[in-house]
Short mmCIF file of C-alpha atoms in Angstrom, two decimals:
data_model
loop_
_atom_site.label_atom_id
_atom_site.label_comp_id
_atom_site.label_asym_id
_atom_site.label_seq_id
_atom_site.Cartn_x
_atom_site.Cartn_y
_atom_site.Cartn_z
CA MET A 1 -153.09 39.32 -107.09
CA THR A 2 -150.99 37.36 -104.48
CA MET A 3 -150.70 39.38 -101.22
CA PHE A 4 -149.45 36.74 -98.85
CA GLN A 5 -147.48 33.71 -99.06
CA VAL A 6 -146.24 31.13 -96.82
CA GLU A 7 -143.42 28.98 -98.21
CA ASN A 8 -142.12 25.72 -96.67
CA LEU A 9 -142.93 26.90 -93.21
CA THR A 10 -141.51 24.50 -90.57
CA LYS A 11 -141.57 24.43 -86.72
CA VAL A 12 -139.79 21.67 -84.76
CA TYR A 13 -140.07 21.32 -81.07
CA GLY A 14 -137.61 18.59 -80.14
CA LYS A 15 -138.72 15.57 -82.23
CA VAL A 16 -142.09 17.10 -82.93
CA ARG A 17 -142.68 18.67 -86.19
CA ALA A 18 -145.63 21.04 -85.16
CA VAL A 19 -145.66 22.62 -88.51
CA ASP A 20 -144.15 20.79 -91.08
CA ASP A 21 -143.28 22.26 -94.62
CA VAL A 22 -146.46 24.12 -95.05
CA SER A 23 -146.78 26.33 -98.13
CA PHE A 24 -149.85 28.09 -99.65
CA SER A 25 -150.50 31.72 -100.91
CA ILE A 26 -153.49 33.99 -100.53
CA GLN A 27 -154.96 36.47 -103.11
CA LYS A 28 -155.90 39.75 -102.10
CA GLY A 29 -159.68 39.85 -100.99
CA GLU A 30 -159.80 36.13 -100.22
CA PHE A 31 -161.77 34.61 -97.09
CA VAL A 32 -160.03 31.33 -96.37
CA GLY A 33 -160.88 28.87 -93.64
CA ILE A 34 -158.09 26.69 -91.83
CA ILE A 35 -159.33 23.56 -90.31
CA GLY A 36 -157.85 20.40 -88.61
CA PRO A 37 -158.23 18.24 -85.67
CA ASN A 38 -157.08 19.44 -82.25
CA GLY A 39 -153.20 19.61 -82.11
CA ALA A 40 -152.91 19.77 -85.86
CA GLY A 41 -150.60 22.77 -85.80
CA LYS A 42 -153.13 25.60 -86.76
CA THR A 43 -152.48 27.96 -83.89
CA THR A 44 -148.70 27.33 -84.29
CA LEU A 45 -148.91 28.15 -87.79
CA PHE A 46 -150.56 31.62 -86.76
CA HIS A 47 -147.88 32.00 -84.17
CA LEU A 48 -145.11 31.74 -86.79
CA ILE A 49 -146.87 34.03 -89.24
CA SER A 50 -147.60 36.60 -86.69
CA GLY A 51 -144.06 36.77 -85.01
CA VAL A 52 -145.08 35.14 -81.65
CA GLN A 53 -142.72 32.39 -82.34
CA PRO A 54 -139.78 32.34 -84.90
CA PRO A 55 -140.15 29.43 -87.50
CA THR A 56 -137.32 26.70 -87.57
CA SER A 57 -137.35 27.29 -91.30
CA GLY A 58 -139.41 28.72 -94.25
CA LYS A 59 -140.64 32.13 -95.19
CA VAL A 60 -143.69 34.37 -94.78
CA ILE A 61 -144.21 37.20 -97.32
CA LEU A 62 -146.75 39.97 -97.07
CA ASN A 63 -147.12 42.25 -99.89
CA ASN A 64 -144.03 41.05 -101.62
CA GLU A 65 -141.96 41.95 -98.46
CA GLU A 66 -140.60 38.98 -96.41
CA ILE A 67 -141.65 39.28 -92.59
CA THR A 68 -140.47 36.10 -91.25
CA GLY A 69 -139.49 36.29 -87.60
CA LYS A 70 -139.99 39.93 -87.42
CA ALA A 71 -141.11 41.53 -84.20
CA PRO A 72 -145.12 41.06 -83.71
CA HIS A 73 -145.55 44.94 -83.67
CA LEU A 74 -143.74 45.41 -86.97
CA ILE A 75 -145.78 42.71 -88.60
CA VAL A 76 -148.99 44.57 -87.47
CA GLN A 77 -147.43 47.78 -88.96
CA LYS A 78 -147.03 45.97 -92.31
CA GLY A 79 -150.60 45.23 -92.27
CA LEU A 80 -151.08 41.73 -90.84
CA THR A 81 -153.09 41.34 -87.42
CA ARG A 82 -154.25 38.53 -85.50
CA THR A 83 -156.68 37.62 -82.69
CA PHE A 84 -156.25 34.73 -80.21
CA GLN A 85 -158.43 31.66 -79.35
CA VAL A 86 -159.14 33.23 -75.85
CA PRO A 87 -159.95 36.99 -76.08
CA ARG A 88 -157.18 38.84 -74.21
CA PRO A 89 -158.75 42.29 -73.34
CA PHE A 90 -156.78 44.83 -71.19
CA GLN A 91 -159.17 44.19 -68.28
CA GLU A 92 -158.41 47.31 -66.34
CA LEU A 93 -159.06 49.69 -69.29
CA THR A 94 -162.30 50.71 -70.69
CA VAL A 95 -163.81 49.43 -73.93
CA HIS A 96 -162.89 52.66 -75.59
CA GLU A 97 -159.40 52.73 -74.34
CA ASN A 98 -158.70 49.18 -75.53
CA VAL A 99 -159.30 50.36 -78.92
CA GLU A 100 -157.60 53.94 -78.44
CA ILE A 101 -154.12 52.52 -77.66
CA VAL A 102 -153.92 50.50 -80.76
CA LYS A 103 -151.28 51.80 -83.04
CA SER A 104 -151.87 51.91 -86.81
CA SER A 105 -149.16 52.98 -89.10
CA LYS A 106 -151.60 53.99 -91.83
CA LEU A 107 -153.57 56.70 -89.93
CA SER A 108 -152.50 59.74 -88.12
CA VAL A 109 -153.22 59.90 -84.48
CA HIS A 110 -156.27 62.39 -85.28
CA GLU A 111 -157.75 60.17 -87.89
CA GLN A 112 -157.40 57.11 -85.63
CA ALA A 113 -159.10 58.81 -82.68
CA LYS A 114 -161.98 59.81 -85.30
CA GLN A 115 -162.39 56.08 -86.21
CA ILE A 116 -162.83 54.70 -82.76
CA ASP A 117 -166.40 55.47 -82.38
CA HIS A 118 -167.24 54.30 -85.79
CA LEU A 119 -165.57 51.07 -85.11
CA LEU A 120 -167.15 50.45 -81.70
CA GLN A 121 -170.56 51.16 -83.46
CA GLN A 122 -169.65 48.89 -86.31
CA VAL A 123 -168.98 45.92 -83.93
CA GLY A 124 -172.05 46.66 -81.59
CA LEU A 125 -170.11 48.12 -78.56
CA GLY A 126 -171.19 51.78 -79.28
CA SER A 127 -173.17 51.88 -75.90
CA ARG A 128 -170.45 50.20 -73.87
CA GLN A 129 -167.42 52.41 -74.49
CA SER A 130 -166.96 53.53 -70.94
CA GLN A 131 -167.36 49.93 -69.58
CA LEU A 132 -164.33 48.13 -68.14
CA ALA A 133 -163.38 45.55 -70.79
CA GLY A 134 -162.85 42.98 -67.96
CA SER A 135 -166.57 43.20 -67.16
CA LEU A 136 -167.81 42.27 -70.55
CA PRO A 137 -169.60 38.89 -71.39
CA GLN A 138 -167.92 36.42 -73.92
CA GLY A 139 -169.70 37.61 -76.94
CA ASP A 140 -168.71 41.31 -76.40
CA LEU A 141 -165.10 40.52 -75.61
CA ARG A 142 -165.15 38.85 -79.34
CA ARG A 143 -166.44 41.98 -80.63
CA LEU A 144 -163.82 44.12 -78.76
CA GLU A 145 -161.21 41.76 -80.27
CA MET A 146 -162.76 42.61 -83.74
CA ALA A 147 -162.70 46.16 -83.03
CA ARG A 148 -159.05 46.38 -81.85
CA ALA A 149 -157.94 44.14 -84.74
CA LEU A 150 -159.76 46.56 -87.04
CA ALA A 151 -158.38 49.64 -85.51
CA THR A 152 -154.73 48.48 -86.82
CA ASN A 153 -156.20 48.88 -90.45
CA PRO A 154 -155.07 45.44 -91.50
CA ASP A 155 -154.84 44.16 -95.02
CA LEU A 156 -154.71 40.70 -93.83
CA LEU A 157 -156.59 39.49 -90.72
CA LEU A 158 -155.80 36.16 -88.95
CA LEU A 159 -158.77 34.96 -86.68
CA ASP A 160 -158.02 32.20 -84.33
CA GLU A 161 -161.43 30.38 -83.44
CA PRO A 162 -163.54 33.39 -83.14
CA PHE A 163 -166.68 31.54 -82.59
CA ALA A 164 -165.31 29.59 -79.58
CA GLY A 165 -167.47 30.14 -76.51
CA LEU A 166 -170.27 31.93 -78.42
CA ASN A 167 -174.08 30.76 -78.62
CA THR A 168 -175.78 30.18 -82.01
CA ALA A 169 -177.15 33.79 -82.12
CA GLU A 170 -173.80 35.27 -81.16
CA ILE A 171 -172.09 33.19 -83.91
CA GLU A 172 -174.53 34.36 -86.59
CA SER A 173 -174.15 38.02 -85.48
CA LEU A 174 -170.25 37.61 -85.48
CA SER A 175 -170.44 35.88 -89.11
CA GLU A 176 -172.34 38.93 -90.36
CA LEU A 177 -169.65 41.34 -88.98
CA LEU A 178 -166.94 38.98 -90.57
CA LEU A 179 -168.64 39.28 -93.70
CA GLN A 180 -169.19 42.95 -93.61
CA MET A 181 -165.43 43.41 -92.84
CA HIS A 182 -164.53 41.10 -95.77
CA ASP A 183 -166.85 43.12 -98.24
CA GLU A 184 -165.12 46.18 -96.97
CA GLY A 185 -161.90 44.87 -98.28
CA ILE A 186 -160.01 42.97 -95.81
CA THR A 187 -158.46 39.60 -96.64
CA ILE A 188 -159.42 37.07 -93.82
CA ILE A 189 -157.73 33.82 -92.70
CA ILE A 190 -159.95 32.17 -90.06
CA ILE A 191 -159.14 28.93 -88.09
CA GLU A 192 -162.62 27.47 -86.80
CA HIS A 193 -163.66 24.29 -85.44
CA LYS A 194 -167.41 25.37 -85.91
CA LEU A 195 -167.38 24.10 -89.53
CA LYS A 196 -170.95 24.63 -90.33
CA ALA A 197 -170.62 28.30 -89.63
CA LEU A 198 -167.28 28.56 -91.39
CA MET A 199 -168.31 26.89 -94.61
CA LYS A 200 -171.16 29.44 -94.92
CA MET A 201 -168.57 32.08 -95.05
CA VAL A 202 -165.44 31.06 -96.82
CA LYS A 203 -164.81 30.20 -100.42
CA ARG A 204 -161.64 28.12 -99.74
CA VAL A 205 -160.43 25.68 -96.99
CA ILE A 206 -157.07 24.60 -95.90
CA ALA A 207 -156.89 21.58 -94.02
CA ILE A 208 -153.86 20.68 -91.61
CA ASN A 209 -153.05 17.42 -89.93
CA PHE A 210 -149.93 16.76 -87.80
CA GLY A 211 -148.42 19.98 -89.00
CA GLN A 212 -148.89 19.15 -92.74
CA LEU A 213 -151.21 20.71 -95.41
CA ILE A 214 -153.52 17.89 -96.44
CA ALA A 215 -156.05 19.79 -98.42
CA ASP A 216 -156.46 23.18 -99.98
CA ASP A 217 -159.59 23.39 -102.07
CA ILE A 218 -163.36 24.88 -102.14
CA PRO A 219 -165.27 23.86 -99.03
CA GLN A 220 -167.49 21.30 -100.92
CA GLU A 221 -164.13 19.21 -102.08
CA VAL A 222 -162.44 19.54 -98.64
CA VAL A 223 -165.50 18.14 -96.51
CA ASN A 224 -165.33 15.06 -99.00
CA ASN A 225 -161.61 14.86 -99.10
CA GLU A 226 -160.39 11.36 -98.01
CA GLN A 227 -157.42 12.62 -96.19
CA VAL A 228 -159.45 15.12 -94.32
CA LEU A 229 -161.98 12.52 -93.40
CA LYS A 230 -159.45 10.25 -92.14
CA ALA A 231 -157.76 12.92 -90.07
CA TYR A 232 -160.81 13.38 -88.31
CA LEU A 233 -161.79 9.70 -87.97
CA GLY A 234 -162.03 8.45 -84.29
CA ASP A 235 -161.90 12.13 -83.23
CA ARG A 236 -165.76 12.50 -83.37
CA SER A 237 -164.95 16.20 -83.50
CA TRP A 238 -165.89 16.13 -87.34
CA ASP A 239 -169.52 15.13 -86.45
CA PHE A 240 -169.61 17.63 -83.69
CA ALA A 241 -167.94 20.29 -85.46
CA TYR A 242 -170.13 19.94 -88.72
CA ASN A 243 -173.51 19.75 -86.75
CA HIS A 244 -172.90 22.79 -84.41
CA MET B 1 -142.96 65.63 -30.17
CA VAL B 2 -146.32 64.63 -31.95
CA ALA B 3 -146.12 67.58 -34.13
CA ASP B 4 -142.70 66.54 -35.16
CA ILE B 5 -143.68 63.05 -35.86
CA ILE B 6 -146.64 64.39 -38.15
CA VAL B 7 -144.70 67.14 -40.12
CA PHE B 8 -141.58 65.04 -40.76
CA GLY B 9 -143.76 61.81 -41.31
CA ALA B 10 -145.41 63.72 -44.09
CA ILE B 11 -142.33 64.91 -45.49
CA TRP B 12 -140.84 61.38 -45.64
CA THR B 13 -144.03 59.85 -46.90
CA ALA B 14 -143.75 61.90 -49.90
CA ILE B 15 -140.02 61.37 -50.46
CA TYR B 16 -140.49 57.59 -49.91
CA SER B 17 -143.41 57.49 -52.11
CA MET B 18 -141.37 58.98 -55.11
CA ILE B 19 -138.56 56.58 -54.64
CA ALA B 20 -140.80 53.60 -54.22
CA LEU B 21 -143.03 54.60 -57.10
CA GLY B 22 -140.11 54.48 -59.38
CA PHE B 23 -138.97 51.08 -58.24
CA SER B 24 -142.76 49.76 -58.27
CA LEU B 25 -143.46 51.16 -61.65
CA ILE B 26 -140.61 49.25 -63.60
CA PHE B 27 -141.84 46.27 -61.98
CA GLY B 28 -145.27 46.55 -62.66
CA VAL B 29 -144.88 47.32 -66.47
CA ALA B 30 -141.84 45.19 -67.21
CA LYS B 31 -141.39 42.78 -64.20
CA ILE B 32 -137.95 44.08 -63.60
CA MET B 33 -136.98 44.12 -59.81
CA ASN B 34 -134.29 46.80 -60.14
CA LEU B 35 -132.03 46.67 -57.01
CA SER B 36 -129.84 49.48 -58.67
CA HIS B 37 -132.71 51.75 -58.20
CA GLY B 38 -131.15 53.08 -54.75
CA ALA B 39 -127.78 53.49 -56.53
CA PHE B 40 -129.54 55.86 -59.27
CA PHE B 41 -130.74 57.92 -56.17
CA MET B 42 -127.13 58.08 -55.00
CA PHE B 43 -125.71 58.68 -58.49
CA ALA B 44 -128.00 61.74 -59.09
CA CYS B 45 -126.67 63.07 -55.80
CA TYR B 46 -122.96 62.78 -56.96
CA ALA B 47 -124.03 64.03 -60.38
CA ALA B 48 -125.35 67.06 -58.81
CA TYR B 49 -122.46 67.59 -56.50
CA TYR B 50 -120.13 67.28 -59.58
CA LEU B 51 -122.06 69.77 -61.69
CA SER B 52 -122.58 72.33 -58.85
CA SER B 53 -118.91 72.22 -57.93
CA SER B 54 -118.20 73.06 -61.64
CA GLY B 55 -120.07 76.36 -61.21
CA LEU B 56 -123.25 75.72 -62.94
CA GLY B 57 -126.55 77.20 -61.75
CA LEU B 58 -128.88 75.22 -59.61
CA PHE B 59 -131.54 74.67 -62.36
CA TRP B 60 -128.76 73.41 -64.87
CA VAL B 61 -127.37 71.24 -61.96
CA ALA B 62 -130.64 69.63 -61.31
CA LEU B 63 -131.52 69.07 -64.98
CA GLY B 64 -128.15 67.68 -65.67
CA ALA B 65 -128.19 65.32 -62.86
CA ILE B 66 -131.54 63.98 -63.87
CA VAL B 67 -130.72 63.60 -67.50
CA ILE B 68 -127.36 61.81 -66.57
CA THR B 69 -129.24 59.52 -64.25
CA ILE B 70 -131.87 58.77 -66.85
CA ILE B 71 -129.05 58.00 -69.46
CA LEU B 72 -127.24 55.67 -67.03
CA ALA B 73 -130.61 53.81 -66.25
CA ILE B 74 -131.48 53.18 -69.88
CA VAL B 75 -127.83 52.19 -70.85
CA SER B 76 -127.94 49.73 -67.82
CA TYR B 77 -131.26 48.38 -69.12
CA LEU B 78 -130.04 47.88 -72.51
CA GLY B 79 -126.78 46.53 -71.60
CA ILE B 80 -127.41 44.18 -68.61
CA ILE B 81 -131.12 43.97 -67.87
CA LYS B 82 -132.71 43.33 -71.19
CA PRO B 83 -130.72 40.39 -72.09
CA MET B 84 -131.67 38.69 -68.86
CA ARG B 85 -135.18 40.31 -68.50
CA ASN B 86 -137.07 36.89 -68.41
CA SER B 87 -135.26 35.69 -65.34
CA LEU B 88 -136.43 37.58 -62.11
CA THR B 89 -133.45 36.00 -60.25
CA GLN B 90 -130.90 36.91 -62.82
CA VAL B 91 -132.21 40.44 -62.99
CA LEU B 92 -132.16 40.70 -59.08
CA ILE B 93 -128.53 39.57 -58.89
CA LEU B 94 -127.42 41.76 -61.93
CA THR B 95 -129.01 44.94 -60.71
CA PHE B 96 -127.46 44.23 -57.21
CA ALA B 97 -124.07 43.93 -58.81
CA PHE B 98 -124.59 46.87 -60.71
CA ALA B 99 -125.34 49.04 -57.59
CA MET B 100 -122.21 47.67 -56.12
CA PHE B 101 -120.16 48.70 -59.20
CA LEU B 102 -121.69 52.07 -59.49
CA GLU B 103 -121.02 52.63 -55.48
CA GLN B 104 -117.24 51.61 -56.13
CA ILE B 105 -117.01 53.88 -59.23
CA ILE B 106 -118.00 56.64 -56.98
CA VAL B 107 -115.90 55.65 -54.10
CA ILE B 108 -112.77 55.67 -56.74
CA THR B 109 -113.86 59.05 -58.17
CA PHE B 110 -115.01 61.02 -55.29
CA GLY B 111 -113.68 59.19 -52.38
CA PRO B 112 -115.46 57.71 -49.25
CA GLU B 113 -115.96 60.96 -47.36
CA PRO B 114 -119.21 62.73 -47.26
CA ARG B 115 -120.00 65.49 -50.02
CA TYR B 116 -122.17 68.44 -49.68
CA VAL B 117 -124.84 69.23 -52.24
CA PRO B 118 -126.27 72.85 -51.84
CA SER B 119 -129.85 73.74 -50.88
CA MET B 120 -132.08 74.94 -53.83
CA LEU B 121 -133.85 77.14 -51.17
CA GLU B 122 -132.18 78.58 -48.15
CA GLY B 123 -133.72 79.52 -44.80
CA GLY B 124 -136.75 77.90 -43.11
CA MET B 125 -140.30 78.25 -41.60
CA SER B 126 -142.61 76.89 -38.89
CA ILE B 127 -145.34 74.24 -39.52
CA LEU B 128 -147.45 73.28 -36.52
CA GLY B 129 -144.80 74.67 -34.59
CA VAL B 130 -142.04 72.57 -35.99
CA ARG B 131 -138.92 74.17 -37.64
CA VAL B 132 -138.54 72.88 -41.12
CA THR B 133 -136.17 74.01 -43.84
CA HIS B 134 -137.50 75.50 -47.03
CA GLN B 135 -135.71 72.74 -48.91
CA GLN B 136 -137.65 70.09 -47.07
CA VAL B 137 -140.92 71.88 -47.79
CA LEU B 138 -139.82 72.18 -51.52
CA ALA B 139 -139.05 68.37 -51.25
CA PHE B 140 -142.63 67.79 -50.12
CA VAL B 141 -144.30 69.90 -52.71
CA ILE B 142 -142.16 68.76 -55.78
CA THR B 143 -142.84 65.31 -54.64
CA ILE B 144 -146.74 65.80 -54.43
CA VAL B 145 -146.73 67.45 -57.84
CA LEU B 146 -144.80 64.56 -59.30
CA ILE B 147 -147.13 62.03 -57.93
CA LEU B 148 -149.94 64.07 -59.26
CA PHE B 149 -147.98 64.09 -62.60
CA LEU B 150 -147.64 60.11 -62.64
CA TRP B 151 -151.39 59.75 -61.78
CA TRP B 152 -152.19 62.13 -64.64
CA LEU B 153 -149.79 60.34 -67.04
CA LEU B 154 -151.06 57.05 -66.19
CA SER B 155 -154.63 57.73 -66.22
CA ARG B 156 -155.47 60.55 -68.56
CA THR B 157 -152.84 60.31 -71.37
CA ASN B 158 -152.74 57.71 -74.33
CA MET B 159 -148.89 56.99 -73.29
CA GLY B 160 -150.27 56.06 -69.79
CA ARG B 161 -153.02 53.84 -71.16
CA ILE B 162 -150.25 51.96 -73.54
CA ILE B 163 -147.99 51.56 -70.20
CA ARG B 164 -151.10 50.17 -68.40
CA ALA B 165 -151.89 47.87 -71.38
CA VAL B 166 -148.41 46.75 -71.73
CA SER B 167 -147.94 45.90 -67.87
CA GLN B 168 -151.35 43.89 -68.27
CA ASP B 169 -150.43 41.81 -71.42
CA ARG B 170 -147.20 42.70 -73.35
CA GLU B 171 -147.75 39.98 -75.97
CA MET B 172 -151.34 41.41 -76.75
CA ALA B 173 -150.04 44.81 -76.67
CA SER B 174 -147.46 43.88 -79.33
CA MET B 175 -150.26 42.41 -81.45
CA LEU B 176 -151.70 45.90 -81.75
CA GLY B 177 -148.95 47.41 -83.09
CA ILE B 178 -147.29 48.47 -79.81
CA ASN B 179 -143.46 48.28 -79.56
CA ALA B 180 -143.33 47.07 -75.88
CA GLU B 181 -139.55 47.50 -75.73
CA LYS B 182 -139.82 51.25 -76.26
CA ILE B 183 -142.44 51.38 -73.46
CA PHE B 184 -140.00 49.57 -71.07
CA ILE B 185 -137.17 52.08 -71.94
CA PHE B 186 -139.60 54.98 -71.32
CA VAL B 187 -140.67 53.61 -67.97
CA MET B 188 -137.05 52.75 -67.19
CA GLY B 189 -136.08 56.26 -67.71
CA LEU B 190 -139.13 57.64 -65.80
CA SER B 191 -138.38 55.30 -62.83
CA ALA B 192 -134.76 56.71 -62.87
CA ALA B 193 -136.16 60.15 -63.06
CA PHE B 194 -138.03 59.71 -60.03
CA ALA B 195 -135.07 58.17 -58.14
CA ALA B 196 -133.02 61.21 -59.33
CA VAL B 197 -135.58 63.87 -58.35
CA ALA B 198 -135.94 62.35 -54.89
CA GLY B 199 -131.99 62.17 -54.66
CA LEU B 200 -131.51 66.00 -55.64
CA LEU B 201 -134.38 67.04 -53.27
CA VAL B 202 -133.11 65.30 -50.09
CA ALA B 203 -129.31 65.48 -50.81
CA PRO B 204 -129.05 68.93 -49.07
CA PHE B 205 -130.45 67.62 -45.83
CA LEU B 206 -128.90 64.15 -45.97
CA THR B 207 -125.06 63.00 -45.86
CA VAL B 208 -124.13 62.30 -49.44
CA THR B 209 -121.90 59.10 -49.41
CA PRO B 210 -121.54 56.28 -51.86
CA ALA B 211 -123.37 53.86 -49.67
CA MET B 212 -126.45 56.30 -49.33
CA GLY B 213 -128.58 54.38 -51.93
CA TRP B 214 -129.02 51.22 -49.80
CA SER B 215 -131.22 52.68 -47.18
CA PRO B 216 -133.83 54.17 -49.81
CA ILE B 217 -133.92 50.71 -51.69
CA LEU B 218 -134.65 48.98 -48.09
CA ALA B 219 -137.36 51.51 -47.61
CA ALA B 220 -138.76 51.29 -51.14
CA PHE B 221 -138.63 47.49 -51.08
CA THR B 222 -140.48 47.31 -47.91
CA ILE B 223 -143.02 49.79 -49.23
CA VAL B 224 -143.70 48.02 -52.39
CA VAL B 225 -143.97 44.68 -50.51
CA LEU B 226 -146.63 46.42 -48.38
CA GLY B 227 -148.41 48.14 -51.17
CA GLY B 228 -148.13 45.41 -53.58
CA LEU B 229 -145.71 45.38 -56.38
CA GLY B 230 -146.87 47.67 -59.29
CA ASN B 231 -149.69 49.11 -57.47
CA VAL B 232 -149.55 52.88 -57.47
CA TRP B 233 -151.75 53.65 -54.60
CA GLY B 234 -150.70 50.69 -52.55
CA THR B 235 -147.28 52.15 -52.81
CA LEU B 236 -148.45 55.51 -51.44
CA ILE B 237 -150.05 53.94 -48.43
CA GLY B 238 -146.89 51.57 -47.86
CA ALA B 239 -144.67 54.83 -47.96
CA PHE B 240 -147.07 56.27 -45.29
CA ILE B 241 -146.86 53.28 -43.16
CA VAL B 242 -142.92 52.98 -43.27
CA ALA B 243 -142.44 56.84 -42.90
CA TYR B 244 -144.51 57.18 -40.00
CA ALA B 245 -143.30 53.95 -38.25
CA GLU B 246 -139.61 55.36 -38.84
CA MET B 247 -140.59 58.70 -37.44
CA ILE B 248 -142.34 57.30 -34.36
CA THR B 249 -139.37 55.13 -33.68
CA SER B 250 -137.01 58.05 -34.15
CA TYR B 251 -138.69 60.41 -32.04
CA ALA B 252 -140.34 58.15 -29.30
CA PHE B 253 -137.41 55.60 -29.07
CA ASN B 254 -134.13 55.77 -30.66
CA PRO B 255 -133.17 57.11 -34.22
CA GLN B 256 -130.70 54.15 -34.47
CA LEU B 257 -133.64 52.00 -34.64
CA LYS B 258 -135.24 53.42 -37.63
CA GLU B 259 -134.04 50.93 -40.17
CA ALA B 260 -134.61 47.92 -37.95
CA VAL B 261 -138.34 48.92 -37.67
CA THR B 262 -138.32 48.97 -41.39
CA PHE B 263 -136.75 45.63 -41.75
CA THR B 264 -139.22 44.33 -39.04
CA ILE B 265 -142.25 45.67 -41.29
CA MET B 266 -140.83 44.10 -44.37
CA ILE B 267 -140.25 40.66 -42.52
CA LEU B 268 -143.74 40.78 -41.17
CA ALA B 269 -145.21 41.94 -44.45
CA LEU B 270 -143.34 39.03 -46.28
CA MET B 271 -144.59 36.57 -43.73
CA TYR B 272 -148.16 37.56 -43.41
CA ARG B 273 -149.05 39.74 -46.64
CA PRO B 274 -146.58 38.55 -49.23
CA ASN B 275 -148.69 39.93 -52.07
CA GLY B 276 -149.20 43.27 -50.43
CA LEU B 277 -151.98 44.78 -48.61
CA PHE B 278 -154.16 45.42 -51.56
CA SER B 279 -152.66 43.47 -54.34
CA LYS B 280 -153.45 44.18 -58.08
CA GLY B 281 -151.57 45.18 -61.24
CA VAL B 282 -150.29 48.85 -62.34
CA SER B 283 -153.34 51.08 -62.52
CA ASP B 284 -154.43 54.52 -62.17
CA ALA B 285 -156.89 53.97 -59.15
#
């Protein structure tokens, strides 16, 4: 069942087409990776989908409802949540408060309050609930991002480079958490440069270059796709990304 | 004289705190430098004057004046501030113009001559040998209660946590399902309510004139420069400094020099501590 569609999505800045006529659809329960060299337009694509920026043209459809250009908080309440490349905790609030303020349209205030402890335990921050978010190390900030995103009770979760800045052990631990979230029924789209870790999790990969979709297939096919290899040529990031 | 300075310094610290907290709060949360804040203070006094002259009881006069001022503030936010909110300079000019506009409306409606707003409490008492009116004591007590209320709201309620979250990162708050625009409207209303309550409390012992909003906005501006824009506790300390500097000047030198001292503090603060004595974002502590 198709739960999410992007139709001919385009974003133009002056003469630059940052996202160029991108179309794809996502089935309920999928776990999809988005790859591409730096500056390919991946994060801009997330910005357009999540309402951070309006697209120049094209449509975004979630659960058969068009959400193109809607305010971010309304898109969240429709069931689509995203995270950012750099974690953005509310530094002067505690870990618990960071999750407590999240507004979910699916749960009552009482139900939401009850799920906070569970979520923080699930992401491994159960013992740090009263700590100020600004004092957390990088790995825990990622976990807090996950807890906040989950607190919105999303149908579709967009993750923008969740492994950035994490060491190998932290990546493994976060991968397990993401797989667990996926097993619980959340559809996930993840942008990630650490391809080795990404390919272990996803069943489908979309590759983007110069704002255009250049491949959409199973991981094994995408890593051998001529256009994808060409996109990464001279960038050395392919070797780096695939070996880290 | 020392007792006078202590007692009236405390009363004006409280009143200035309330005016400046409203001014600081809307800047801290929405980055709006609202120069019409003093006009809201003045408008509430005239609303109270109008309602009291129509024969309403004091409770309804106060409630009515606060509600009317809140509505005026929200309408001004939606009508003129929101479309320009991303430009601090444009908001400064617009809110300054709106304050002038309100002042002229009041002049046309009520005339330039001073008006009288009745005290909520009659009589007086002695504190440290200094004669103060019950209205002044009431102003002090209500201000303290409202400052405690604001502290409780920001630090102990989910609405307060959401306000602090929006003040720290509006975009991220939106990504967590929070309607930041609603929060701005709420804080604009709260800020105006603080200006209105301050106006209602001091109107009986001040001269109510169309230009009465400029002096409080000067004090509020100086206080938040001292305390750091958006910093609640810094604002209280800034109010203490400005109020006592004014009282010392009034009693030891000349009351006419009061505002000159406030200006001097503002100039010195902008020259040497432009980010405030204790710069940080809106917080509960």
